[in-house]
Amino acid sequence: MYSPSLRKLESDLEVNKTTLHNWKKSRPKLYEFIIESYKDKALLKETLELMYDQKKLLEEEINLTQKRVSY
């Protein structure tokens, strides 16, 4: 599953690597929560992309059926 890079975390959270490493040591639950949030975000994005593809396929099928019925 997707795990963000330190650079991505630095830019998104506006902190430096030292702060991230300190969080990992002193606040493991916070750090784990951040990582899990990124994983959830990636999973949600993948699911939405699949749903969009499925919607396109359904629309194509509907259009084909409408053409067949109208002739």
Short mmCIF file of N, CA, C and O in Angstrom, two decimals, residues 59 61-71:
data_model
loop_
_atom_site.label_atom_id
_atom_site.label_comp_id
_atom_site.label_asym_id
_atom_site.label_seq_id
_atom_site.Cartn_x
_atom_site.Cartn_y
_atom_site.Cartn_z
N GLU A 59 -22.38 4.08 -18.96
CA GLU A 59 -22.93 5.07 -19.88
C GLU A 59 -22.81 4.60 -21.33
O GLU A 59 -23.74 4.77 -22.12
N GLU A 61 -22.73 1.48 -22.33
CA GLU A 61 -23.69 0.39 -22.49
C GLU A 61 -25.10 0.94 -22.64
O GLU A 61 -25.88 0.46 -23.47
N ILE A 62 -25.45 1.95 -21.89
CA ILE A 62 -26.77 2.57 -21.99
C ILE A 62 -26.96 3.18 -23.37
O ILE A 62 -28.02 3.01 -24.00
N ASN A 63 -25.95 3.88 -23.85
CA ASN A 63 -26.05 4.49 -25.18
C ASN A 63 -26.22 3.44 -26.27
O ASN A 63 -27.03 3.61 -27.19
N LEU A 64 -25.47 2.35 -26.18
CA LEU A 64 -25.61 1.28 -27.17
C LEU A 64 -27.00 0.66 -27.12
O LEU A 64 -27.62 0.40 -28.16
N THR A 65 -27.52 0.46 -25.93
CA THR A 65 -28.86 -0.12 -25.79
C THR A 65 -29.91 0.83 -26.34
O THR A 65 -30.84 0.39 -27.01
N GLN A 66 -29.77 2.10 -26.09
CA GLN A 66 -30.71 3.08 -26.62
C GLN A 66 -30.69 3.10 -28.15
O GLN A 66 -31.74 3.21 -28.78
N LYS A 67 -29.53 2.99 -28.72
CA LYS A 67 -29.43 2.97 -30.19
C LYS A 67 -30.10 1.73 -30.75
O LYS A 67 -30.78 1.80 -31.76
N ARG A 68 -29.90 0.59 -30.10
CA ARG A 68 -30.51 -0.65 -30.58
C ARG A 68 -32.02 -0.59 -30.47
O ARG A 68 -32.74 -1.05 -31.35
N VAL A 69 -32.52 -0.02 -29.40
CA VAL A 69 -33.98 0.06 -29.19
C VAL A 69 -34.61 1.04 -30.16
O VAL A 69 -35.70 0.83 -30.66
N SER A 70 -33.94 2.13 -30.45
CA SER A 70 -34.53 3.15 -31.31
C SER A 70 -34.56 2.75 -32.78
O SER A 70 -35.31 3.32 -33.57
N TYR A 71 -33.77 1.75 -33.19
CA TYR A 71 -33.80 1.32 -34.61
C TYR A 71 -34.83 0.29 -34.87
O TYR A 71 -35.42 -0.43 -34.41
#
